[in-house]
């Protein structure tokens, strides 16, 4: 174990309650590209703003085309060593829940109970009506969309149907935000895994933890703007670093 990983092991051992906070970086080892790494999704296309989605049928069509183009990658993705290490921390009772910016459902797939995953940006593995909240499955939407590319509307209220994710410009989900805040305040160790920490308000949680007296640990391939306030920073692959530290393969 490297000296930094040994430091992390000691901090985990001493911690009473760990808040795990994950970003797209924990899922790259599962084959899902992140946004901001070189070659990530943003290098290829700008995200569609919520206002544009609501305003323009053409934008909705484009959003759904992109979602379906992503589908093979999303479906093939399985939890990796990093997800398994996080699930182990939850199972051991070290971590109570996982606050995630990810929309891929891989924490749940790795065995963290649904109620212990706090999704700040929603979930792309299903869709919902923006007005009444009715849930829709991606496959069913796709079957209809492929006929003439008409973007889906709700069968109950004719509201717009969108993947159950939070887009730029869309309000943050109240329940998950409150739970994430409570989890952050309850923690004495806040562990960031694979986030560039530039997307707010999500990126506000590590600083909140720090102000609240928790230790802050960041495991990320590249530097982040919060490295300077962290108690421990490890620039490495999450699977290796956390898998090795927690003893999970
Ligand atoms: P980001 O793309 O801004 O940053 C990811 C960070 O993870 C980068 O700094 C990168 O260096 C690091 N990283 C990548 N692979 C790593 C690895 N194997 N080990 C260690 N570090 C690694 O991601 P973000 O901060 O989560 O913000 C992007 C937003 O886009 C999120 O809010 C999320 O909603 C969405 N998104 C989600 C997914 C997903 O669900 N898997 C994928 C892409 C984007
Ligand atoms: Zn509806």
PDB file of C-alpha atoms and ligand atoms in Angstrom:
ATOM      1  CA  UNK A   1       0.000   0.000   0.000  1.00  0.00           C
ATOM      2  CA  UNK A   2       1.343   3.450  -0.917  1.00  0.00           C
ATOM      3  CA  UNK A   3       1.939   5.930   1.934  1.00  0.00           C
ATOM      4  CA  UNK A   4      -1.069   8.001   0.821  1.00  0.00           C
ATOM      5  CA  UNK A   5      -3.314   4.931   0.696  1.00  0.00           C
ATOM      6  CA  UNK A   6      -2.069   4.014   4.177  1.00  0.00           C
ATOM      7  CA  UNK A   7      -3.067   7.504   5.355  1.00  0.00           C
ATOM      8  CA  UNK A   8      -6.503   6.971   3.873  1.00  0.00           C
ATOM      9  CA  UNK A   9      -6.770   3.586   5.615  1.00  0.00           C
ATOM     10  CA  UNK A  10      -5.953   5.216   8.954  1.00  0.00           C
ATOM     11  CA  UNK A  11      -8.482   7.999   8.383  1.00  0.00           C
ATOM     12  CA  UNK A  12     -11.179   5.482   7.458  1.00  0.00           C
ATOM     13  CA  UNK A  13     -10.403   3.403  10.544  1.00  0.00           C
ATOM     14  CA  UNK A  14     -10.687   6.423  12.813  1.00  0.00           C
ATOM     15  CA  UNK A  15     -13.816   7.844  11.216  1.00  0.00           C
ATOM     16  CA  UNK A  16     -17.139   7.410  12.946  1.00  0.00           C
ATOM     17  CA  UNK A  17     -19.250   8.206   9.893  1.00  0.00           C
ATOM     18  CA  UNK A  18     -18.019   8.610   6.334  1.00  0.00           C
ATOM     19  CA  UNK A  19     -20.001  10.549   3.724  1.00  0.00           C
ATOM     20  CA  UNK A  20     -19.113   9.251   0.270  1.00  0.00           C
ATOM     21  CA  UNK A  21     -19.538  11.733  -2.581  1.00  0.00           C
ATOM     22  CA  UNK A  22     -19.084  10.460  -6.127  1.00  0.00           C
ATOM     23  CA  UNK A  23     -18.856  11.978  -9.597  1.00  0.00           C
ATOM     24  CA  UNK A  24     -18.518  10.737 -13.149  1.00  0.00           C
ATOM     25  CA  UNK A  25     -14.931   9.641 -12.437  1.00  0.00           C
ATOM     26  CA  UNK A  26     -16.027   6.594 -10.455  1.00  0.00           C
ATOM     27  CA  UNK A  27     -17.831   5.249 -13.530  1.00  0.00           C
ATOM     28  CA  UNK A  28     -15.136   5.710 -16.198  1.00  0.00           C
ATOM     29  CA  UNK A  29     -13.663   2.335 -15.191  1.00  0.00           C
ATOM     30  CA  UNK A  30     -17.084   0.903 -16.099  1.00  0.00           C
ATOM     31  CA  UNK A  31     -16.772   2.344 -19.603  1.00  0.00           C
ATOM     32  CA  UNK A  32     -18.988   5.427 -19.119  1.00  0.00           C
ATOM     33  CA  UNK A  33     -17.087   8.533 -20.226  1.00  0.00           C
ATOM     34  CA  UNK A  34     -17.004  11.515 -17.870  1.00  0.00           C
ATOM     35  CA  UNK A  35     -17.497  15.116 -18.979  1.00  0.00           C
ATOM     36  CA  UNK A  36     -14.253  16.850 -18.294  1.00  0.00           C
ATOM     37  CA  UNK A  37     -11.440  14.370 -18.811  1.00  0.00           C
ATOM     38  CA  UNK A  38      -9.632  14.815 -22.145  1.00  0.00           C
ATOM     39  CA  UNK A  39     -11.849  13.059 -24.701  1.00  0.00           C
ATOM     40  CA  UNK A  40     -14.831  13.230 -22.316  1.00  0.00           C
ATOM     41  CA  UNK A  41     -18.356  13.988 -23.482  1.00  0.00           C
ATOM     42  CA  UNK A  42     -17.933  17.758 -23.471  1.00  0.00           C
ATOM     43  CA  UNK A  43     -15.095  17.510 -25.898  1.00  0.00           C
ATOM     44  CA  UNK A  44     -17.727  16.162 -28.307  1.00  0.00           C
ATOM     45  CA  UNK A  45     -20.962  18.049 -27.589  1.00  0.00           C
ATOM     46  CA  UNK A  46     -22.296  20.776 -25.330  1.00  0.00           C
ATOM     47  CA  UNK A  47     -25.076  19.639 -22.979  1.00  0.00           C
ATOM     48  CA  UNK A  48     -28.671  20.679 -23.724  1.00  0.00           C
ATOM     49  CA  UNK A  49     -29.986  23.265 -21.310  1.00  0.00           C
ATOM     50  CA  UNK A  50     -33.292  22.660 -19.518  1.00  0.00           C
ATOM     51  CA  UNK A  51     -34.826  25.812 -20.984  1.00  0.00           C
ATOM     52  CA  UNK A  52     -33.964  24.721 -24.508  1.00  0.00           C
ATOM     53  CA  UNK A  53     -35.425  21.269 -23.854  1.00  0.00           C
ATOM     54  CA  UNK A  54     -38.718  22.802 -22.723  1.00  0.00           C
ATOM     55  CA  UNK A  55     -38.808  25.460 -25.403  1.00  0.00           C
ATOM     56  CA  UNK A  56     -37.896  23.511 -28.499  1.00  0.00           C
ATOM     57  CA  UNK A  57     -39.202  20.289 -29.944  1.00  0.00           C
ATOM     58  CA  UNK A  58     -36.061  20.025 -32.050  1.00  0.00           C
ATOM     59  CA  UNK A  59     -33.932  20.162 -28.878  1.00  0.00           C
ATOM     60  CA  UNK A  60     -36.066  17.461 -27.267  1.00  0.00           C
ATOM     61  CA  UNK A  61     -35.597  15.338 -30.352  1.00  0.00           C
ATOM     62  CA  UNK A  62     -31.849  15.883 -30.161  1.00  0.00           C
ATOM     63  CA  UNK A  63     -31.813  15.079 -26.429  1.00  0.00           C
ATOM     64  CA  UNK A  64     -33.608  11.790 -27.046  1.00  0.00           C
ATOM     65  CA  UNK A  65     -31.364  10.917 -29.996  1.00  0.00           C
ATOM     66  CA  UNK A  66     -28.346  11.384 -27.731  1.00  0.00           C
ATOM     67  CA  UNK A  67     -29.931   9.341 -24.968  1.00  0.00           C
ATOM     68  CA  UNK A  68     -30.585   6.444 -27.319  1.00  0.00           C
ATOM     69  CA  UNK A  69     -27.091   6.728 -28.794  1.00  0.00           C
ATOM     70  CA  UNK A  70     -25.737   6.362 -25.226  1.00  0.00           C
ATOM     71  CA  UNK A  71     -27.883   3.366 -24.524  1.00  0.00           C
ATOM     72  CA  UNK A  72     -25.478   0.555 -25.526  1.00  0.00           C
ATOM     73  CA  UNK A  73     -22.785   2.013 -23.226  1.00  0.00           C
ATOM     74  CA  UNK A  74     -25.224   2.500 -20.323  1.00  0.00           C
ATOM     75  CA  UNK A  75     -26.609  -1.001 -20.641  1.00  0.00           C
ATOM     76  CA  UNK A  76     -23.219  -2.665 -20.918  1.00  0.00           C
ATOM     77  CA  UNK A  77     -21.838  -0.804 -17.896  1.00  0.00           C
ATOM     78  CA  UNK A  78     -21.342  -2.828 -14.755  1.00  0.00           C
ATOM     79  CA  UNK A  79     -20.130  -1.684 -11.337  1.00  0.00           C
ATOM     80  CA  UNK A  80     -16.316  -1.628 -11.058  1.00  0.00           C
ATOM     81  CA  UNK A  81     -13.853  -2.042  -8.200  1.00  0.00           C
ATOM     82  CA  UNK A  82     -14.489   1.528  -6.994  1.00  0.00           C
ATOM     83  CA  UNK A  83     -18.246   0.955  -6.760  1.00  0.00           C
ATOM     84  CA  UNK A  84     -17.628  -2.339  -4.963  1.00  0.00           C
ATOM     85  CA  UNK A  85     -15.323  -0.658  -2.442  1.00  0.00           C
ATOM     86  CA  UNK A  86     -17.975   1.978  -1.749  1.00  0.00           C
ATOM     87  CA  UNK A  87     -20.613  -0.734  -1.335  1.00  0.00           C
ATOM     88  CA  UNK A  88     -18.299  -2.451   1.163  1.00  0.00           C
ATOM     89  CA  UNK A  89     -17.987   0.750   3.212  1.00  0.00           C
ATOM     90  CA  UNK A  90     -21.784   0.970   3.315  1.00  0.00           C
ATOM     91  CA  UNK A  91     -22.166  -2.713   4.209  1.00  0.00           C
ATOM     92  CA  UNK A  92     -19.651  -2.317   7.033  1.00  0.00           C
ATOM     93  CA  UNK A  93     -21.649   0.615   8.373  1.00  0.00           C
ATOM     94  CA  UNK A  94     -18.697   3.011   7.902  1.00  0.00           C
ATOM     95  CA  UNK A  95     -20.706   4.976   5.376  1.00  0.00           C
ATOM     96  CA  UNK A  96     -24.389   5.476   5.826  1.00  0.00           C
ATOM     97  CA  UNK A  97     -25.211   6.674   2.322  1.00  0.00           C
ATOM     98  CA  UNK A  98     -23.637   7.655  -0.961  1.00  0.00           C
ATOM     99  CA  UNK A  99     -24.197  11.144  -2.336  1.00  0.00           C
ATOM    100  CA  UNK A 100     -23.749  10.934  -6.087  1.00  0.00           C
ATOM    101  CA  UNK A 101     -23.772  13.292  -9.057  1.00  0.00           C
ATOM    102  CA  UNK A 102     -24.010  10.252 -11.301  1.00  0.00           C
ATOM    103  CA  UNK A 103     -27.087   9.314 -13.239  1.00  0.00           C
ATOM    104  CA  UNK A 104     -26.081   5.764 -14.178  1.00  0.00           C
ATOM    105  CA  UNK A 105     -27.545   3.746 -11.283  1.00  0.00           C
ATOM    106  CA  UNK A 106     -24.259   1.845 -10.765  1.00  0.00           C
ATOM    107  CA  UNK A 107     -24.141   2.345  -6.981  1.00  0.00           C
ATOM    108  CA  UNK A 108     -27.484   0.567  -6.702  1.00  0.00           C
ATOM    109  CA  UNK A 109     -26.253  -2.104  -9.128  1.00  0.00           C
ATOM    110  CA  UNK A 110     -23.213  -2.673  -6.876  1.00  0.00           C
ATOM    111  CA  UNK A 111     -25.472  -3.485  -3.940  1.00  0.00           C
ATOM    112  CA  UNK A 112     -25.983  -0.183  -2.130  1.00  0.00           C
ATOM    113  CA  UNK A 113     -29.690  -0.163  -1.209  1.00  0.00           C
ATOM    114  CA  UNK A 114     -31.680   2.383  -3.200  1.00  0.00           C
ATOM    115  CA  UNK A 115     -32.682   4.317  -0.087  1.00  0.00           C
ATOM    116  CA  UNK A 116     -28.988   4.829   0.736  1.00  0.00           C
ATOM    117  CA  UNK A 117     -28.113   6.399  -2.615  1.00  0.00           C
ATOM    118  CA  UNK A 118     -28.734  10.139  -2.787  1.00  0.00           C
ATOM    119  CA  UNK A 119     -28.976  11.119  -6.461  1.00  0.00           C
ATOM    120  CA  UNK A 120     -28.335  14.859  -6.834  1.00  0.00           C
ATOM    121  CA  UNK A 121     -28.711  14.860 -10.608  1.00  0.00           C
ATOM    122  CA  UNK A 122     -31.351  12.180 -10.991  1.00  0.00           C
ATOM    123  CA  UNK A 123     -31.169   8.994 -13.016  1.00  0.00           C
ATOM    124  CA  UNK A 124     -30.988   8.377 -16.752  1.00  0.00           C
ATOM    125  CA  UNK A 125     -32.026   4.730 -16.672  1.00  0.00           C
ATOM    126  CA  UNK A 126     -35.686   5.767 -16.752  1.00  0.00           C
ATOM    127  CA  UNK A 127     -37.778   8.825 -17.690  1.00  0.00           C
ATOM    128  CA  UNK A 128     -40.523  10.897 -16.086  1.00  0.00           C
ATOM    129  CA  UNK A 129     -43.180  13.454 -16.979  1.00  0.00           C
ATOM    130  CA  UNK A 130     -42.006  16.969 -16.092  1.00  0.00           C
ATOM    131  CA  UNK A 131     -45.522  17.927 -14.981  1.00  0.00           C
ATOM    132  CA  UNK A 132     -47.066  14.977 -13.132  1.00  0.00           C
ATOM    133  CA  UNK A 133     -43.990  12.841 -12.470  1.00  0.00           C
ATOM    134  CA  UNK A 134     -45.395   9.692 -14.107  1.00  0.00           C
ATOM    135  CA  UNK A 135     -42.565   7.229 -14.744  1.00  0.00           C
ATOM    136  CA  UNK A 136     -41.739   5.873 -18.223  1.00  0.00           C
ATOM    137  CA  UNK A 137     -39.264   3.188 -19.279  1.00  0.00           C
ATOM    138  CA  UNK A 138     -36.593   4.027 -21.854  1.00  0.00           C
ATOM    139  CA  UNK A 139     -37.350   1.005 -24.060  1.00  0.00           C
ATOM    140  CA  UNK A 140     -41.023   1.894 -24.417  1.00  0.00           C
ATOM    141  CA  UNK A 141     -40.177   5.499 -25.323  1.00  0.00           C
ATOM    142  CA  UNK A 142     -37.633   4.341 -27.835  1.00  0.00           C
ATOM    143  CA  UNK A 143     -40.066   2.017 -29.607  1.00  0.00           C
ATOM    144  CA  UNK A 144     -42.446   4.936 -30.220  1.00  0.00           C
ATOM    145  CA  UNK A 145     -39.710   7.514 -30.931  1.00  0.00           C
ATOM    146  CA  UNK A 146     -38.149   5.396 -33.635  1.00  0.00           C
ATOM    147  CA  UNK A 147     -41.311   5.524 -35.752  1.00  0.00           C
ATOM    148  CA  UNK A 148     -41.117   9.236 -36.659  1.00  0.00           C
ATOM    149  CA  UNK A 149     -38.845  10.800 -34.002  1.00  0.00           C
ATOM    150  CA  UNK A 150     -41.684  12.607 -32.242  1.00  0.00           C
ATOM    151  CA  UNK A 151     -40.447  13.431 -28.710  1.00  0.00           C
ATOM    152  CA  UNK A 152     -42.560  11.672 -26.061  1.00  0.00           C
ATOM    153  CA  UNK A 153     -45.361  13.342 -24.105  1.00  0.00           C
ATOM    154  CA  UNK A 154     -47.159  12.034 -21.031  1.00  0.00           C
ATOM    155  CA  UNK A 155     -50.097   9.689 -21.637  1.00  0.00           C
ATOM    156  CA  UNK A 156     -51.776  11.033 -18.493  1.00  0.00           C
ATOM    157  CA  UNK A 157     -51.355  14.809 -18.767  1.00  0.00           C
ATOM    158  CA  UNK A 158     -49.553  15.510 -22.060  1.00  0.00           C
ATOM    159  CA  UNK A 159     -46.622  17.007 -20.161  1.00  0.00           C
ATOM    160  CA  UNK A 160     -43.118  16.693 -21.612  1.00  0.00           C
ATOM    161  CA  UNK A 161     -41.336  13.436 -20.848  1.00  0.00           C
ATOM    162  CA  UNK A 162     -37.602  13.672 -20.100  1.00  0.00           C
ATOM    163  CA  UNK A 163     -34.993  11.293 -18.698  1.00  0.00           C
ATOM    164  CA  UNK A 164     -35.255  11.492 -14.913  1.00  0.00           C
ATOM    165  CA  UNK A 165     -32.083  13.593 -14.774  1.00  0.00           C
ATOM    166  CA  UNK A 166     -31.410  17.164 -13.708  1.00  0.00           C
ATOM    167  CA  UNK A 167     -30.157  19.241 -16.644  1.00  0.00           C
ATOM    168  CA  UNK A 168     -28.221  22.466 -16.486  1.00  0.00           C
ATOM    169  CA  UNK A 169     -30.761  25.202 -15.737  1.00  0.00           C
ATOM    170  CA  UNK A 170     -33.176  22.807 -14.023  1.00  0.00           C
ATOM    171  CA  UNK A 171     -34.034  23.122 -10.327  1.00  0.00           C
ATOM    172  CA  UNK A 172     -32.165  20.755  -8.014  1.00  0.00           C
ATOM    173  CA  UNK A 173     -34.359  18.044  -6.455  1.00  0.00           C
ATOM    174  CA  UNK A 174     -35.391  19.200  -2.994  1.00  0.00           C
ATOM    175  CA  UNK A 175     -35.485  15.863  -1.168  1.00  0.00           C
ATOM    176  CA  UNK A 176     -32.043  14.655  -2.265  1.00  0.00           C
ATOM    177  CA  UNK A 177     -30.513  18.089  -1.578  1.00  0.00           C
ATOM    178  CA  UNK A 178     -31.847  18.053   1.992  1.00  0.00           C
ATOM    179  CA  UNK A 179     -30.707  14.480   2.580  1.00  0.00           C
ATOM    180  CA  UNK A 180     -27.266  15.263   1.162  1.00  0.00           C
ATOM    181  CA  UNK A 181     -26.952  18.221   3.483  1.00  0.00           C
ATOM    182  CA  UNK A 182     -27.959  16.157   6.522  1.00  0.00           C
ATOM    183  CA  UNK A 183     -25.527  13.415   5.511  1.00  0.00           C
ATOM    184  CA  UNK A 184     -22.752  15.963   5.046  1.00  0.00           C
ATOM    185  CA  UNK A 185     -23.370  17.492   8.473  1.00  0.00           C
ATOM    186  CA  UNK A 186     -23.453  14.082  10.159  1.00  0.00           C
ATOM    187  CA  UNK A 187     -20.086  13.023   8.726  1.00  0.00           C
ATOM    188  CA  UNK A 188     -16.677  13.321  10.339  1.00  0.00           C
ATOM    189  CA  UNK A 189     -14.975  12.187   7.132  1.00  0.00           C
ATOM    190  CA  UNK A 190     -16.078  13.368   3.688  1.00  0.00           C
ATOM    191  CA  UNK A 191     -14.713  11.265   0.844  1.00  0.00           C
ATOM    192  CA  UNK A 192     -14.830  12.668  -2.700  1.00  0.00           C
ATOM    193  CA  UNK A 193     -14.359  10.100  -5.469  1.00  0.00           C
ATOM    194  CA  UNK A 194     -13.989  11.162  -9.117  1.00  0.00           C
ATOM    195  CA  UNK A 195     -15.451  14.628  -9.338  1.00  0.00           C
ATOM    196  CA  UNK A 196     -13.917  17.699 -10.925  1.00  0.00           C
ATOM    197  CA  UNK A 197     -15.783  19.667  -8.191  1.00  0.00           C
ATOM    198  CA  UNK A 198     -16.779  22.470 -10.512  1.00  0.00           C
ATOM    199  CA  UNK A 199     -20.526  21.765 -10.837  1.00  0.00           C
ATOM    200  CA  UNK A 200     -22.502  23.681  -8.206  1.00  0.00           C
ATOM    201  CA  UNK A 201     -24.465  23.345  -6.006  1.00  0.00           C
ATOM    202  CA  UNK A 202     -23.267  19.722  -5.777  1.00  0.00           C
ATOM    203  CA  UNK A 203     -19.644  20.784  -5.343  1.00  0.00           C
ATOM    204  CA  UNK A 204     -20.673  22.864  -2.314  1.00  0.00           C
ATOM    205  CA  UNK A 205     -20.980  19.782  -0.101  1.00  0.00           C
ATOM    206  CA  UNK A 206     -17.255  19.092   0.420  1.00  0.00           C
ATOM    207  CA  UNK A 207     -16.685  22.673   1.603  1.00  0.00           C
ATOM    208  CA  UNK A 208     -19.761  22.409   3.842  1.00  0.00           C
ATOM    209  CA  UNK A 209     -18.315  19.248   5.415  1.00  0.00           C
ATOM    210  CA  UNK A 210     -15.010  20.968   5.995  1.00  0.00           C
ATOM    211  CA  UNK A 211     -16.661  23.993   7.637  1.00  0.00           C
ATOM    212  CA  UNK A 212     -18.545  21.574   9.835  1.00  0.00           C
ATOM    213  CA  UNK A 213     -15.282  20.118  11.140  1.00  0.00           C
ATOM    214  CA  UNK A 214     -15.084  16.944   9.040  1.00  0.00           C
ATOM    215  CA  UNK A 215     -11.870  15.786   7.418  1.00  0.00           C
ATOM    216  CA  UNK A 216     -11.928  16.052   3.624  1.00  0.00           C
ATOM    217  CA  UNK A 217     -10.348  13.445   1.352  1.00  0.00           C
ATOM    218  CA  UNK A 218     -10.285  13.757  -2.448  1.00  0.00           C
ATOM    219  CA  UNK A 219      -9.425  10.851  -4.731  1.00  0.00           C
ATOM    220  CA  UNK A 220      -9.295  12.064  -8.332  1.00  0.00           C
ATOM    221  CA  UNK A 221      -7.092  11.535 -11.352  1.00  0.00           C
ATOM    222  CA  UNK A 222      -6.606  15.265 -11.864  1.00  0.00           C
ATOM    223  CA  UNK A 223      -6.312  18.224  -9.476  1.00  0.00           C
ATOM    224  CA  UNK A 224      -9.533  19.943  -8.335  1.00  0.00           C
ATOM    225  CA  UNK A 225     -10.187  23.475  -7.066  1.00  0.00           C
ATOM    226  CA  UNK A 226     -10.773  22.066  -3.553  1.00  0.00           C
ATOM    227  CA  UNK A 227      -7.463  20.188  -3.279  1.00  0.00           C
ATOM    228  CA  UNK A 228      -6.015  23.057  -1.284  1.00  0.00           C
ATOM    229  CA  UNK A 229      -8.570  22.754   1.525  1.00  0.00           C
ATOM    230  CA  UNK A 230      -8.478  18.939   1.616  1.00  0.00           C
ATOM    231  CA  UNK A 231      -6.746  17.018   4.420  1.00  0.00           C
ATOM    232  CA  UNK A 232      -5.661  14.311   1.995  1.00  0.00           C
ATOM    233  CA  UNK A 233      -5.517  14.332  -1.809  1.00  0.00           C
ATOM    234  CA  UNK A 234      -4.727  11.217  -3.830  1.00  0.00           C
ATOM    235  CA  UNK A 235      -4.268  11.636  -7.576  1.00  0.00           C
ATOM    236  CA  UNK A 236      -4.907   8.146  -8.888  1.00  0.00           C
ATOM    237  CA  UNK A 237      -7.410   5.657 -10.228  1.00  0.00           C
ATOM    238  CA  UNK A 238     -10.339   5.167  -7.856  1.00  0.00           C
ATOM    239  CA  UNK A 239     -10.514   1.400  -8.402  1.00  0.00           C
ATOM    240  CA  UNK A 240      -6.862   0.865  -7.445  1.00  0.00           C
ATOM    241  CA  UNK A 241      -6.742   3.410  -4.645  1.00  0.00           C
ATOM    242  CA  UNK A 242     -10.003   2.632  -2.872  1.00  0.00           C
ATOM    243  CA  UNK A 243     -10.160  -1.055  -3.805  1.00  0.00           C
ATOM    244  CA  UNK A 244      -6.668  -1.515  -2.367  1.00  0.00           C
ATOM    245  CA  UNK A 245      -7.434   0.517   0.751  1.00  0.00           C
ATOM    246  CA  UNK A 246     -10.742  -1.146   1.547  1.00  0.00           C
ATOM    247  CA  UNK A 247      -9.502  -4.602   0.510  1.00  0.00           C
ATOM    248  CA  UNK A 248     -11.968  -5.221  -2.296  1.00  0.00           C
ATOM    249  CA  UNK A 249     -11.201  -6.672  -5.743  1.00  0.00           C
TER     250      UNK A 249
HETATM  251  P1  LIG B   1     -16.505  15.490 -14.345  1.00  0.00           P
HETATM  252  O1  LIG B   1     -16.538  14.825 -15.666  1.00  0.00           O
HETATM  253  O2  LIG B   1     -16.597  16.965 -14.288  1.00  0.00           O
HETATM  254  O3  LIG B   1     -15.183  15.101 -13.576  1.00  0.00           O
HETATM  255  C1  LIG B   1     -14.789  13.774 -13.442  1.00  0.00           C
HETATM  256  C2  LIG B   1     -13.457  13.766 -12.716  1.00  0.00           C
HETATM  257  O4  LIG B   1     -13.118  12.422 -12.455  1.00  0.00           O
HETATM  258  C3  LIG B   1     -12.319  14.371 -13.541  1.00  0.00           C
HETATM  259  O5  LIG B   1     -11.681  15.358 -12.761  1.00  0.00           O
HETATM  260  C4  LIG B   1     -11.382  13.185 -13.823  1.00  0.00           C
HETATM  261  O6  LIG B   1     -10.029  13.529 -13.705  1.00  0.00           O
HETATM  262  C5  LIG B   1     -11.747  12.210 -12.750  1.00  0.00           C
HETATM  263  N1  LIG B   1     -11.640  10.804 -13.130  1.00  0.00           N
HETATM  264  C6  LIG B   1     -12.101  10.210 -14.247  1.00  0.00           C
HETATM  265  N2  LIG B   1     -11.894   8.883 -14.196  1.00  0.00           N
HETATM  266  C7  LIG B   1     -11.280   8.639 -13.007  1.00  0.00           C
HETATM  267  C8  LIG B   1     -10.813   7.459 -12.365  1.00  0.00           C
HETATM  268  N3  LIG B   1     -10.965   6.254 -12.935  1.00  0.00           N
HETATM  269  N4  LIG B   1     -10.218   7.565 -11.147  1.00  0.00           N
HETATM  270  C9  LIG B   1     -10.075   8.790 -10.571  1.00  0.00           C
HETATM  271  N5  LIG B   1     -10.511   9.933 -11.127  1.00  0.00           N
HETATM  272  C10 LIG B   1     -11.109   9.860 -12.326  1.00  0.00           C
HETATM  273  O7  LIG B   1     -17.624  14.802 -13.466  1.00  0.00           O
HETATM  274  P2  LIG B   1     -18.532  15.385 -12.313  1.00  0.00           P
HETATM  275  O8  LIG B   1     -17.743  16.189 -11.369  1.00  0.00           O
HETATM  276  O9  LIG B   1     -19.292  14.221 -11.811  1.00  0.00           O
HETATM  277  O10 LIG B   1     -19.533  16.373 -13.060  1.00  0.00           O
HETATM  278  C11 LIG B   1     -20.138  15.995 -14.279  1.00  0.00           C
HETATM  279  C12 LIG B   1     -21.650  15.959 -14.270  1.00  0.00           C
HETATM  280  O11 LIG B   1     -22.081  15.202 -15.398  1.00  0.00           O
HETATM  281  C13 LIG B   1     -22.208  15.239 -13.086  1.00  0.00           C
HETATM  282  O12 LIG B   1     -22.906  16.151 -12.340  1.00  0.00           O
HETATM  283  C14 LIG B   1     -23.124  14.142 -13.617  1.00  0.00           C
HETATM  284  O13 LIG B   1     -24.467  14.480 -13.361  1.00  0.00           O
HETATM  285  C15 LIG B   1     -22.948  14.131 -15.098  1.00  0.00           C
HETATM  286  N6  LIG B   1     -22.336  12.891 -15.648  1.00  0.00           N
HETATM  287  C16 LIG B   1     -22.652  11.682 -15.111  1.00  0.00           C
HETATM  288  C17 LIG B   1     -22.074  10.519 -15.594  1.00  0.00           C
HETATM  289  C18 LIG B   1     -22.457   9.197 -14.987  1.00  0.00           C
HETATM  290  O14 LIG B   1     -23.536   9.085 -14.424  1.00  0.00           O
HETATM  291  N7  LIG B   1     -21.601   8.195 -15.041  1.00  0.00           N
HETATM  292  C19 LIG B   1     -21.141  10.588 -16.634  1.00  0.00           C
HETATM  293  C20 LIG B   1     -20.828  11.859 -17.168  1.00  0.00           C
HETATM  294  C21 LIG B   1     -21.436  13.002 -16.664  1.00  0.00           C
HETATM  295 ZN1  LIG B   2     -47.785  13.735 -16.891  1.00  0.00          ZN
END
